[in-house]
XYZ file of C-alpha atoms in Angstrom:
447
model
C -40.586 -2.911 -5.020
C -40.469 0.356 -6.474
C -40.146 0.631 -10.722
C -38.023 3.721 -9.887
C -34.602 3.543 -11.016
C -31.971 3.745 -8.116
C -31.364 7.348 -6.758
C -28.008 7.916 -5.657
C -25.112 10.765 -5.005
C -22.495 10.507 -7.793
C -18.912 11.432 -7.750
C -17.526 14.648 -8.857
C -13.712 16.027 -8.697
C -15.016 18.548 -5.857
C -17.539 15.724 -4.174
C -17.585 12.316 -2.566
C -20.563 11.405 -1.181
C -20.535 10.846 2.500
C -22.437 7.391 1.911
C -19.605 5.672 0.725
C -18.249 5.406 4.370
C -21.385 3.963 5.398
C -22.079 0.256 6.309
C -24.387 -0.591 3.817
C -21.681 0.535 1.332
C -19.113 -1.863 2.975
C -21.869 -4.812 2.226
C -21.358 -3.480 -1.565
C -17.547 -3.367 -1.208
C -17.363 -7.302 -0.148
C -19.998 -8.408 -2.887
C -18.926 -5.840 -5.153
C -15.052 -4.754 -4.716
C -12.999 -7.212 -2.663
C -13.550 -10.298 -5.126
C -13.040 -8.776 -8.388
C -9.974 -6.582 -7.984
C -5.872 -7.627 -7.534
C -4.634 -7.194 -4.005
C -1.264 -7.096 -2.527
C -0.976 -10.269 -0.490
C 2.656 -10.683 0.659
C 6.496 -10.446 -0.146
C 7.529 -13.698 -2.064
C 10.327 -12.901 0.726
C 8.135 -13.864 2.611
C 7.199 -17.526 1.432
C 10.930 -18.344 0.016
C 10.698 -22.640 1.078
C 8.565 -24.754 0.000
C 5.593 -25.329 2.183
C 5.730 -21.453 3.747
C 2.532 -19.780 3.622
C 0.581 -16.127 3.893
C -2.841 -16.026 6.019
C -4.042 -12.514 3.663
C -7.829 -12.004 5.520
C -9.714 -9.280 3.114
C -13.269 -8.258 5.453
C -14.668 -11.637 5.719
C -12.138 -13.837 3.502
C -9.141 -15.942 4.063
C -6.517 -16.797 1.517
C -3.993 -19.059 2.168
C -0.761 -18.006 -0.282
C 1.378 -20.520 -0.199
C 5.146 -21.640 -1.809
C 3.724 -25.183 -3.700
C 7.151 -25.788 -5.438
C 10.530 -23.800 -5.657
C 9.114 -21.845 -8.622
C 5.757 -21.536 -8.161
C 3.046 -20.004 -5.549
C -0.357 -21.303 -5.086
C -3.292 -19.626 -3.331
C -6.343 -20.904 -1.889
C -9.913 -20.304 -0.105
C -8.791 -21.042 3.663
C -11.859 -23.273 4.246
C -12.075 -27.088 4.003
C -14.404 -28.142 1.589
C -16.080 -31.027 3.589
C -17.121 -29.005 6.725
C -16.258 -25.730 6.129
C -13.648 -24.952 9.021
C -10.752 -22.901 8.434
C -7.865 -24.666 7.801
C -5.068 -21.976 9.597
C -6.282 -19.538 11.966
C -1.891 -18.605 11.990
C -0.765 -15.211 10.158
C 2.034 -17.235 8.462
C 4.005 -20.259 8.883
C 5.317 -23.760 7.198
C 3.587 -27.271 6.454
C 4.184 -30.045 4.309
C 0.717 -30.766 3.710
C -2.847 -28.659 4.498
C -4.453 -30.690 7.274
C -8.106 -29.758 8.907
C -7.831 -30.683 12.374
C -11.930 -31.286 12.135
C -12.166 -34.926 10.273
C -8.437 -35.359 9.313
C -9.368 -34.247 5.642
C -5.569 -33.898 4.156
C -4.235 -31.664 0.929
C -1.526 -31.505 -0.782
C 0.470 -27.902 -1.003
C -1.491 -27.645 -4.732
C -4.771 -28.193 -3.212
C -5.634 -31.429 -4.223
C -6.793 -33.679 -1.704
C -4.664 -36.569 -0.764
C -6.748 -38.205 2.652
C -10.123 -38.096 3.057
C -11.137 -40.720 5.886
C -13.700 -43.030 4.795
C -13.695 -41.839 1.244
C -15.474 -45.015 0.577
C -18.542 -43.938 2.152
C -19.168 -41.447 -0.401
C -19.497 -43.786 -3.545
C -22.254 -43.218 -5.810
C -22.631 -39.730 -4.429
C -22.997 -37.205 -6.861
C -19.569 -34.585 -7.262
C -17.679 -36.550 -4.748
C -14.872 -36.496 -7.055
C -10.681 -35.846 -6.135
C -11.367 -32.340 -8.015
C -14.841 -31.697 -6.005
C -13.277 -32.444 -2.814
C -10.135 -30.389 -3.559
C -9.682 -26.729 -1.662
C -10.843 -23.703 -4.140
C -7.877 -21.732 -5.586
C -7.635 -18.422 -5.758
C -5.495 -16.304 -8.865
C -2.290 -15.302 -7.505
C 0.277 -13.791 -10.040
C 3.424 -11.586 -9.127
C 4.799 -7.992 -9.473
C 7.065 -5.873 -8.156
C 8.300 -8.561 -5.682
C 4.929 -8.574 -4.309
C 2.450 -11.677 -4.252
C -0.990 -10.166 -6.134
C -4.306 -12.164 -5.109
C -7.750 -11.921 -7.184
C -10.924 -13.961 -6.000
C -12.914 -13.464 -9.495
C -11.789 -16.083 -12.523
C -13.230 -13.917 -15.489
C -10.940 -11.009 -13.779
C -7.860 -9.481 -16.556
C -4.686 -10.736 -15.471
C -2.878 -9.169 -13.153
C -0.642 -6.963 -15.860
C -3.650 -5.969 -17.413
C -5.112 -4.726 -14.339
C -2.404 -2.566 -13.748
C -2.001 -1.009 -17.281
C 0.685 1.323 -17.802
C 1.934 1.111 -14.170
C 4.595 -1.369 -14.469
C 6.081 0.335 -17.844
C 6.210 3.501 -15.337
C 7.390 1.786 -12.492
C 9.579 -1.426 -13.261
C 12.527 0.865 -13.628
C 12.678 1.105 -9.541
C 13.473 -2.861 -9.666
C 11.273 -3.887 -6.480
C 11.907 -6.972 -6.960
C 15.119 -7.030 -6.163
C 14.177 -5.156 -2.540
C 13.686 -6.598 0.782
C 11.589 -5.689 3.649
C 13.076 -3.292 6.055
C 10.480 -3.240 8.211
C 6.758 -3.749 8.894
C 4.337 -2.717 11.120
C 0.025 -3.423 11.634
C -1.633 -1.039 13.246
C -5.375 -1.639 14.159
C -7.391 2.325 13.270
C -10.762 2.708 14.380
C -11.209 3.973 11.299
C -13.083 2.853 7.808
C -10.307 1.527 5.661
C -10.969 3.920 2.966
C -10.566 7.660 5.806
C -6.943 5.743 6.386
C -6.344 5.405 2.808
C -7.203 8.559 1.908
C -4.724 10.011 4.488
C -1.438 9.162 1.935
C -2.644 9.762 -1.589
C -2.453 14.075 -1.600
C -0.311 16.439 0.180
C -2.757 19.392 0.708
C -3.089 18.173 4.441
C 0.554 19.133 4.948
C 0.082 22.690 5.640
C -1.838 21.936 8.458
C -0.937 18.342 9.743
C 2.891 18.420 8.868
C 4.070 22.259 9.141
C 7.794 21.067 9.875
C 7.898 19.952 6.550
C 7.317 23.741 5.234
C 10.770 24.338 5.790
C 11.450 22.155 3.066
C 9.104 23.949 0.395
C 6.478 20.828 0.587
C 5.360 20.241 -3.106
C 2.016 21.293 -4.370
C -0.191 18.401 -6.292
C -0.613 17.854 -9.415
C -2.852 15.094 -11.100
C -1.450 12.471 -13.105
C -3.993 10.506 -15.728
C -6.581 9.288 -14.178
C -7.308 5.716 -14.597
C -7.669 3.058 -12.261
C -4.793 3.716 -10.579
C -3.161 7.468 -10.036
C -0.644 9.017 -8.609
C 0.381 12.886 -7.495
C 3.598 14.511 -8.773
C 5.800 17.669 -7.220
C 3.968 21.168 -9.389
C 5.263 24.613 -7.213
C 5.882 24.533 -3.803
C 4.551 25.781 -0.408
C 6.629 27.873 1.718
C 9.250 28.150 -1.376
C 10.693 31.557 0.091
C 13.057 29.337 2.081
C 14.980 28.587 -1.195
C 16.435 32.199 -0.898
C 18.603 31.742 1.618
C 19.672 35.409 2.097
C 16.001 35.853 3.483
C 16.062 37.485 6.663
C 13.159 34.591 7.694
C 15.345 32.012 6.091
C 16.251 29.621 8.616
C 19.130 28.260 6.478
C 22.127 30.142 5.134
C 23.573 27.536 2.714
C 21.816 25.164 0.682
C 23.715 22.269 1.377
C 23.361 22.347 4.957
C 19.403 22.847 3.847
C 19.731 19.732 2.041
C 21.501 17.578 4.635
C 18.813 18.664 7.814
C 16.037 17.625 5.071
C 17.334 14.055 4.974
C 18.503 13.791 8.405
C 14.913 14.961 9.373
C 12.957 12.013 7.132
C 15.431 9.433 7.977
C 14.912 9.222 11.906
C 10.865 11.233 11.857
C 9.144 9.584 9.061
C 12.021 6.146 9.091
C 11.461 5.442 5.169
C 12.459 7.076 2.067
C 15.761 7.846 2.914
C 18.016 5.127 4.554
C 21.232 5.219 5.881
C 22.445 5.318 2.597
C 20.465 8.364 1.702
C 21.714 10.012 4.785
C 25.519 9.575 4.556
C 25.092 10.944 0.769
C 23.151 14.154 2.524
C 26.012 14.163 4.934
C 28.756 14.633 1.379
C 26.712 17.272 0.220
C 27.161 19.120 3.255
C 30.746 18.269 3.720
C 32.147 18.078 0.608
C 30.016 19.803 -1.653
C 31.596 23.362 -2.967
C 30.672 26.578 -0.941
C 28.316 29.128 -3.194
C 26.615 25.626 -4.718
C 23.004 26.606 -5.743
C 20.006 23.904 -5.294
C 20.128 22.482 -8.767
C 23.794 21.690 -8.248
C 23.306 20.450 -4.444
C 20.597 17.861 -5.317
C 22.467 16.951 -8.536
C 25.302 15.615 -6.678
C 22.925 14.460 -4.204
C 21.494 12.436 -6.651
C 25.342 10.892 -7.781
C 26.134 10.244 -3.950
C 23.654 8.447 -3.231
C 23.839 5.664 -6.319
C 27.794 6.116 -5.324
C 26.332 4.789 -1.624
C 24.079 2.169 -2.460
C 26.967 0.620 -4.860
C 29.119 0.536 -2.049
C 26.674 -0.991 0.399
C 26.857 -3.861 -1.783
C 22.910 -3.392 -3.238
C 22.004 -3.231 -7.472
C 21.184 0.367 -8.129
C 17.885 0.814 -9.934
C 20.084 2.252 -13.574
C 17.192 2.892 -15.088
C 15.203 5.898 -12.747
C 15.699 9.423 -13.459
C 15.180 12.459 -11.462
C 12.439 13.372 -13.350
C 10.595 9.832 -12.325
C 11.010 11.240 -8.809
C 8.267 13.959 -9.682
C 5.809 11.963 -8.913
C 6.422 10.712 -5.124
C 2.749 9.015 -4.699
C 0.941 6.107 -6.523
C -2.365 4.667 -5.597
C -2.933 1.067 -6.905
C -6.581 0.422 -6.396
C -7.909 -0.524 -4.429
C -5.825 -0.198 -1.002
C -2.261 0.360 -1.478
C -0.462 3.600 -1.188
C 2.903 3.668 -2.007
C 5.863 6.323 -2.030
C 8.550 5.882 -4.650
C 12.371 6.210 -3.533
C 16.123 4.934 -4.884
C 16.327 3.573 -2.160
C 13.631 1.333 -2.273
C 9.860 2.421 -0.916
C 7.579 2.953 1.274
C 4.312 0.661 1.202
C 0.835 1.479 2.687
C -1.916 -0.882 2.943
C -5.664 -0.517 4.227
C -8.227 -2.922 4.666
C -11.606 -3.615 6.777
C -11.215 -5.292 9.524
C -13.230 -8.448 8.965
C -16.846 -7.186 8.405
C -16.747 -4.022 10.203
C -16.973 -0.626 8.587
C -15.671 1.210 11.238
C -12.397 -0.906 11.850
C -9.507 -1.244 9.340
C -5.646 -3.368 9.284
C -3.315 -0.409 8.329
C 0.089 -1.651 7.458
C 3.185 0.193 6.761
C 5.504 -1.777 5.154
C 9.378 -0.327 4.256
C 11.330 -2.007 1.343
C 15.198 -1.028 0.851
C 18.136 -2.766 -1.546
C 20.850 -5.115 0.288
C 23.902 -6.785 -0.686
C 23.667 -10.383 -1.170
C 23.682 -11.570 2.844
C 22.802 -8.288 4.312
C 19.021 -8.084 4.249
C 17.543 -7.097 7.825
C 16.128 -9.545 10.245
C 12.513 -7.495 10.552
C 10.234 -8.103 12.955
C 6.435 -8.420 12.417
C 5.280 -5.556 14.473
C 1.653 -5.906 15.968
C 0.289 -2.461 17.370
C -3.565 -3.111 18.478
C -4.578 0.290 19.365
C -3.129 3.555 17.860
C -2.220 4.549 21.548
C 0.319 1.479 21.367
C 2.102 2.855 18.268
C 3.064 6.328 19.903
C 6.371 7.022 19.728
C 7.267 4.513 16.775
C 6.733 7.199 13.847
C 6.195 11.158 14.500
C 4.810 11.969 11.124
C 2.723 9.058 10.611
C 0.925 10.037 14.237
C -0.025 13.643 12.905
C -1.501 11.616 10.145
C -3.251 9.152 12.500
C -4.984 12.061 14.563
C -6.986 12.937 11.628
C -8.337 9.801 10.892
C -9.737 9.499 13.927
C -11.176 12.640 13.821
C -12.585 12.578 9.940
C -14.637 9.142 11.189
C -15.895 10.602 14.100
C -16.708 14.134 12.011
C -18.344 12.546 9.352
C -20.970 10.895 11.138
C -22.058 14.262 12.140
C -25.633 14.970 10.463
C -23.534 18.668 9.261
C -21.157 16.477 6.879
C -23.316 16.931 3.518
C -20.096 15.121 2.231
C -16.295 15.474 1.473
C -15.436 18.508 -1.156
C -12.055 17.287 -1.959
C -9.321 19.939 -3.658
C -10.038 19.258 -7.537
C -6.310 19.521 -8.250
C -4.184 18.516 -5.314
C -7.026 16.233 -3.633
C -7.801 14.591 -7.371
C -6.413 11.072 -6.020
C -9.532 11.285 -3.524
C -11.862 11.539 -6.273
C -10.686 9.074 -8.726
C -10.554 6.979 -5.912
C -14.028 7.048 -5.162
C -14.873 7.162 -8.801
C -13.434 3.956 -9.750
C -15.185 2.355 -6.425
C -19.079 3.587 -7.531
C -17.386 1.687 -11.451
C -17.142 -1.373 -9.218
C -20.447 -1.109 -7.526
C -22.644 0.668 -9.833
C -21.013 -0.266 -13.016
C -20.543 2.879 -14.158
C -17.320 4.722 -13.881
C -17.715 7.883 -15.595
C -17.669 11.822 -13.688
C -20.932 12.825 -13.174
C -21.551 16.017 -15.177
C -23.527 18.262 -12.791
C-alpha cells in the first residue's frame, strides 16, 4: 500500500467532480452517508393506528417505522435477528405483532421478542438474552409532520441536525398538512443527477421557457450550511411586467396574475391548489382596473388566506410574503422541497438498492384540509419514466435532462460539472457537505 496520502478532486463553487456519480462513490455513500444522516421516512399520516407500519428501503437497508402505541413511533432494522430474513417484504401495512415466517420467531410492536420456539435450547449460550434476541432499533424522531429516520446512535438529534431550519420554517405549520398526493417514479438516473434537477432555477431558461412569461426569478444563495435553500433576486424575462410593451403578451396585470396560477395549478399540480386558484380568479374579477403588481399580489396574498379559511383548513398566521422569497430548501441529504401557503411540494431521491445508476424519485404534495376533508390519495407506482407521461408537463421537461446528464457524463469529454457559483450554489454545497461525510472534511477547497 502506498504511504501517499489520498489524491482526490475537491469541491469548489464553480466545480463538482465528475467522480462523485461514480460507483465506487456510491460504496462511500452507503458506508459513509446513508447511516449517519436524518432521512425523511414517512407521513405520521401515514401510520395513524397502532400496529401500521412504513417499509423506508435506503440502497441496501430496510427500516420498518412503525405506530408502537397511540403516542409513540418505533423504528427498526427489517431483519430477524436469529436468521437474518426480512421480516416484511410489503411497502406498508398493519400487524399486531412482527412475525418471521422463517422459524416463527415473534416481536412485539417495540421490538422485543415475545416467541422464540425452543428458546430452551439456547441455555447456557452466551448473549442469548430477551435484549440480544430483540430486533435492532433504529432513531426515529419527528418534524414537520414527517417521520425522520437515522441509522447512527452517536448521530445529534434530529433538531440539531437541522439547525436553524425549523426556526425558519415552523411558521408554514406542516404538521397540520395532509398528503394530496404521491407519486414513485423509478429514473435511470443516479439519485444525486435527479436531485440536483430541483435545487436552482438557472435550467429554466432552457428547460421551462413557458415560465418566462412570468419573469422566472434569478438565484440567489442563502447561508450555506448543511442544508440551503435559493431565494427570488431579479428576474428573467422581467420586460413582461410593462404591460404597455408592444411584446407584452398581457395588457393588465391582474389577468397576468390569474393565467400564472391557472398555469401551475393544472401543469406543474402543486403549489397552488384550488384554493390558490379561485383567489387568482378574485384578482382578476374583482380586483380594481389600473391595479399595479404590488397591489395585485397584495390582495392576492389576502384572498387566498380569505380561501383557505373558508375551505375549513388553519391558515399558517405566522408566514409573510417576504418568507416566500425563498421558494427552494434542500435538507441534506435527499429532499427537495418547495415552500407554499398552501401547503408544499416534497421531492425525494434515493438509490435504488445498490445501484448507482438507478434511483426512487418521489413527489409527494401536502395541502391544509378542514377537519373530515383530507383527500383519499392514491400511492402512485410509475416504473419507467415512459409510464409517467402525461401525469405532470413540467416535471417531464425536468425528467429529459436527467436522463441525458447520466448518459453525458459518462462521456470521457465531461472533465466535470462547472455549476453557476451564484444561482447553481445549492449544487455545490451539496456536494460539499457529501465529500464532509466521506472525507471528513467539509471545507471549499481554495484553488
Amino acid at each position: 500500500m502506498s504511504d501517499q496520502p489520498e489524491v482526490r478532486a475537491r469541491v469548489r463553487r464553480d466545480y463538482v467532480p465528475v467522480d462523485d456519480y461514480s460507483p465506487e462513490f456510491h460504496a462511500l455513500e452507503v458506508e459513509r452517508v446513508w447511516p449517519r444522516t436524518w432521512q425523511v421516512a414517512c407521513r405520521l399520516q401515514e401510520i395513524p393506528e397502532v400496529g401500521d407500519y412504513v417499509n423506508y428501503e435506503i440502497a441496501s437497508e430496510s427500516i420498518l417505522v412503525v405506530r408502537s402505541a397511540p403516542d409513540r413511533v418505533r423504528a427498526f432494522y427489517n431483519v430477524c435477528p436469529h436468521r437474518g430474513r426480512r421480516l416484511r417484504d410489503d411497502a406498508r401495512g398493519n400487524l399486531s405483532a412482527i412475525f418471521c415466517g422463517y422459524h416463527a420467531w415473534t416481536f412485539d410492536l417495540d421490538g422485543k421478542v415475545t416467541t422464540i420456539p425452543d428458546r430452551e435450547d439456547w441455555h447456557g449460550c452466551p448473549a442469548s438474552s430477551d435484549e440480544d434476541f430483540s430486533l435492532t432499533g433504529v432513531r426515529a424522531e419527528t418534524w414537520a409532520g414527517w417521520v425522520w429516520i437515522c441509522m447512527d446512535p452517536a448521530a445529534p438529534s434530529l433538531m440539531e441536525y437541522l439547525g436553524p431550519i425549523p426556526g425558519r420554517l415552523d411558521r408554514y405549520e406542516w404538521d397540520k398538512c395532509s398528503i394530496r398526493s404521491h407519486q414513485t417514479i423509478i429514473f435511470p438516473v443516479n439519485w444525486k443527477v435527479a436531485i440536483e434537477a430541483f435545487v436552482e432555477p438557472y435550467h429554466v431558461i432552457a428547460t421551462h421557457p413557458q415560465l418566462l412569461r412570468w419573469g422566472h426569478g434569478r438565484a440567489a444563495p442563502t447561508a450555506e450550511y448543511l442544508h440551503s435553500g435559493f431565494r427570488h433576486a431579479g428576474h428573467y424575462g422581467s420586460r413582461n411586467y410593462d404591460f404597455t410593451a408592444p411584446e407584452s403578451e398581457f395588457r393588465d396585470v391582474r389577468e397576468y396574475l390569474y393565467t400564472s396560477a391557472h398555469n401551475t395549478y393544472h401543469d406543474l399540480r402543486g403549489l397552488y391548489h384550488e384554493e390558490g386558484l379561485r383567489a387568482a380568479e378574485r384578482v382578476r374579477d374583482e380586483g380594481p382596473e389600473g391595479m399595479d403588481m404590488g397591489q395585485a399580489f397584495q390582495m392576492f396574498w389576502d384572498l387566498r388566506r380569505e380561501e383557505i379559511l373558508k375551505s375549513g383548513a388553519d391558515y399558517p398566521e405566522g408566514i409573510l410574503p417576504e418568507d416566500c422569497a425563498i421558494i427552494e430548501w434542500l435538507f441534506f441529504p435527499n429532499s427537495s422541497v418547495l415552500t407554499s401557503v398552501e401547503g408544499a411540494f416534497w421531492y425525494r431521491a434515493r438509490p435504488n438498492g445498490d445501484d448507482p445508476n438507478s434511483c426512487i424519485f418521489q413527489v409527494i404534495v401536502l395541502g391544509r384540509y378542514g377537519p373530515g376533508k383530507e383527500p383519499d390519495f392514491a400511492y402512485e407506482f410509475y416504473p419507467t419514466l415512459e409510464s409517467f407521461k402525461g401525469q405532470n408537463a413540467i416535471l417531464e421537461q425536468d425528467f429529459s435532462n436527467m436522463v441525458a446528464v447520466h448518459k453525458g457524463m459518462r462521456s470521457r469529454g465531461f472533465k466535470g460539472a462547472r455549476p453557476n457559483p451564484e444561482q447553481e450554489s445549492q449544487v455545490a454545497n451539496f456536494h460539499r457537505v457529501l465529500h464532509g461525510y466521506i472525507h471528513g472534511n467539509d471545507d471549499w477547497a481554495t484553488g
